């Protein structure tokens, strides 16, 4: 992986698609796997035992059978075809994915099923209108597969679709007048492959099925389709890097759909003014089974790269060859790897709260997270991840760094899924040289970031650093919102805070923190009494003074530098400079509203669309810097700031159930802010559940808000923060949880401590803390009396108890039990 300042290879051909995350690894092409499957023993692939389907996780102590039961209770399930699957926003279709390949499952007909495909490295310009023609950088779909019961009519009942969260599969039951066809579909975790296993009930009539692959016809995106030897259906598509728009990425994708162990009885192709397609028909007898596999191959490189890129035909031939190699043994091996990955995923952490609505949101949001991103995927997921259904997605599929892109990861780290942020971290670190040069060109030190971007620079050689211009001109900075760079860096900072990976800190994070700090201190203006941030923007399109975002984010950077420079033993001479800057930085802007002190969005607002400093009913931009995700104050912190936060939440009444910003962009903001500020727990649960219901889509059990897409999964952190917080160096269990509601959890705390606890009848009997990196652990005691005993492997551990906190030294790999 490229680190900050290192050039990347300028091109990439995806052979195996995305590498799986923790618990599985890329094991080669389908051809290589097929040849090896016969001799591979169970447990030989990846780092967990392939085929392991029961027992307790050795790493976390979580019972897999218990988790399976939890997940089964909240699986998305419908008994009618899903409408509105094709959309330019977050689709209501059911979802499959491996972090590179995304598949949307859903069709309006009860006699067929459609699978829409997207791939993380296939980007172009989406066509926003035809008169006049306008373009927007975007991830683009790469075709569809429809499996239809030709000429059949639907039965009056019996149709269903179900997502099995535990196994990451979508099962469709087509209830026909004379037969029932069941399709079980899943994406491989060791290659870019969709597998659909079909079966028919014994005794049913034979059914003729047609598999059709389709792409739209658009001169901007050259495409093709066809069949080969009656065994393969193929699609190819290119982006518009050499046509309209300003795309610097030359991208091509191809797919081959193959009927494993059999041939299509007939193949045909059609091309109209609107689409190109190829169809293969086959017969499914009663009691019989069949397997369709669709294999994807793609390539991307910068347009300036003189290396010859594979043609669509060559990629098609690669896909065809790989699909031909798939046999029953390969499918069986891939299924074992798939099961192992998801078992490992679901047992990395767990919550039990005894509330079906909260758990339905929580586990389905976790499923979106685990399907949308994986370590080793070509690029990070964007607004809609790889779940595209047409060529005109709203706002493109770009990375919006003023919250949308980061929000997906809000709960990833506390859920013990730090590895899933790897593609995102890679994109951000790789982008720094370009953003640095723009910042320098405006006359400022360090690095600021633009508001939205694409991953195109991943495929280019990084530029040399340009000198800082002699004259400052804030209008030439990358964006009006000067908080974007630090916003983008928050998941990078969290990766350090939650994993304590000192190599990562030294080689990647710390150099970026220095650049962010250099910008903030150079951008600040001294007014004779304090440091002020002028000409920034709280919301888009403003020219504001001292936004809460900027003030909180600058503090986050400097406070992290103060800690990490001491850990690394560097920059001791900067400690006093940083401390002085913090001491003299402007206070968070506040004012009076309805007789109480509240946080203002900014000290001065110059934004025609948002004339007020305080915005009831809007998303809580006014607390993102100080409370979350800026994390400069939380339960146990500054009493005045916490009271201002409670006042602000009360007066704003922004709880995601009314029109406006609170339900358009606020869902993954307002509730975590409330949990971190200590809002009354019983009421917070009530309000959180009301918002979940208001935004809920029963077709795939996700929440939808008008201002974005998959980032609604970010409120995973709301529930995690209600059960555990680990701010300011102390672990708090059940800090914002109703005393009358039993619950338990296993979550990751900052400091790399895996924490487990349960509350029953309002009492916490013990807290388990598993140290992954060593160091001192501090627990705020969740019981009265002020005493604590700490043991490890049955032996007593020295502990210091003071002020209701227990502090003790830990050794990596050791689990500690804290009791009254």
Tab-separated table of C-alpha atoms in Angstrom, residues 500 635 724-733 745 748-755 767-771 774-783 788 790 797-811 816 818:
chain	number	residue	atom	x	y	z
A	500	UNK	CA	-2.144	1.493	18.823
A	635	UNK	CA	-19.240	12.453	29.430
A	724	UNK	CA	-19.322	1.980	25.992
A	725	UNK	CA	-17.222	5.079	25.577
A	726	UNK	CA	-13.447	5.378	25.788
A	727	UNK	CA	-12.709	9.085	25.570
A	728	UNK	CA	-10.072	11.066	27.471
A	729	UNK	CA	-8.172	7.910	28.378
A	730	UNK	CA	-10.934	6.230	30.383
A	731	UNK	CA	-13.306	3.362	29.582
A	732	UNK	CA	-16.931	3.811	30.605
A	733	UNK	CA	-19.391	0.938	30.374
A	745	UNK	CA	-21.592	-6.086	24.661
A	748	UNK	CA	-13.180	-2.266	21.100
A	749	UNK	CA	-12.069	0.693	23.194
A	750	UNK	CA	-9.397	3.218	22.344
A	751	UNK	CA	-6.055	1.952	23.533
A	752	UNK	CA	-6.732	-1.391	21.781
A	753	UNK	CA	-8.730	-2.850	24.654
A	754	UNK	CA	-11.488	-5.313	23.788
A	755	UNK	CA	-14.101	-4.715	26.462
A	767	UNK	CA	-15.956	-5.909	33.199
A	768	UNK	CA	-13.614	-7.927	30.993
A	769	UNK	CA	-10.750	-6.101	29.318
A	770	UNK	CA	-8.568	-7.887	26.787
A	771	UNK	CA	-5.402	-5.954	26.033
A	774	UNK	CA	-0.393	-3.431	26.315
A	775	UNK	CA	-0.283	-0.189	28.249
A	776	UNK	CA	-2.288	1.105	31.184
A	777	UNK	CA	-6.054	0.614	31.235
A	778	UNK	CA	-8.350	2.954	33.167
A	779	UNK	CA	-11.938	1.954	33.918
A	780	UNK	CA	-14.524	4.296	35.377
A	781	UNK	CA	-16.079	1.989	37.964
A	782	UNK	CA	-19.693	1.142	37.062
A	783	UNK	CA	-20.645	0.427	40.646
A	788	UNK	CA	-12.168	-2.863	42.469
A	790	UNK	CA	-8.451	-7.019	38.964
A	797	UNK	CA	-3.206	-7.796	39.384
A	798	UNK	CA	-2.033	-4.576	41.091
A	799	UNK	CA	-4.593	-1.814	40.649
A	800	UNK	CA	-4.823	1.817	41.704
A	801	UNK	CA	-8.322	3.031	42.572
A	802	UNK	CA	-8.899	6.761	42.877
A	803	UNK	CA	-11.825	9.043	42.180
A	804	UNK	CA	-14.032	6.191	41.081
A	805	UNK	CA	-11.506	4.930	38.535
A	806	UNK	CA	-9.378	1.804	38.462
A	807	UNK	CA	-6.047	1.934	36.641
A	808	UNK	CA	-3.778	-1.038	36.041
A	809	UNK	CA	-0.933	-2.064	33.755
A	810	UNK	CA	-1.695	-4.573	31.009
A	811	UNK	CA	0.253	-6.943	28.839
A	816	UNK	CA	-8.335	-8.978	32.749
A	818	UNK	CA	-12.483	-6.216	36.982
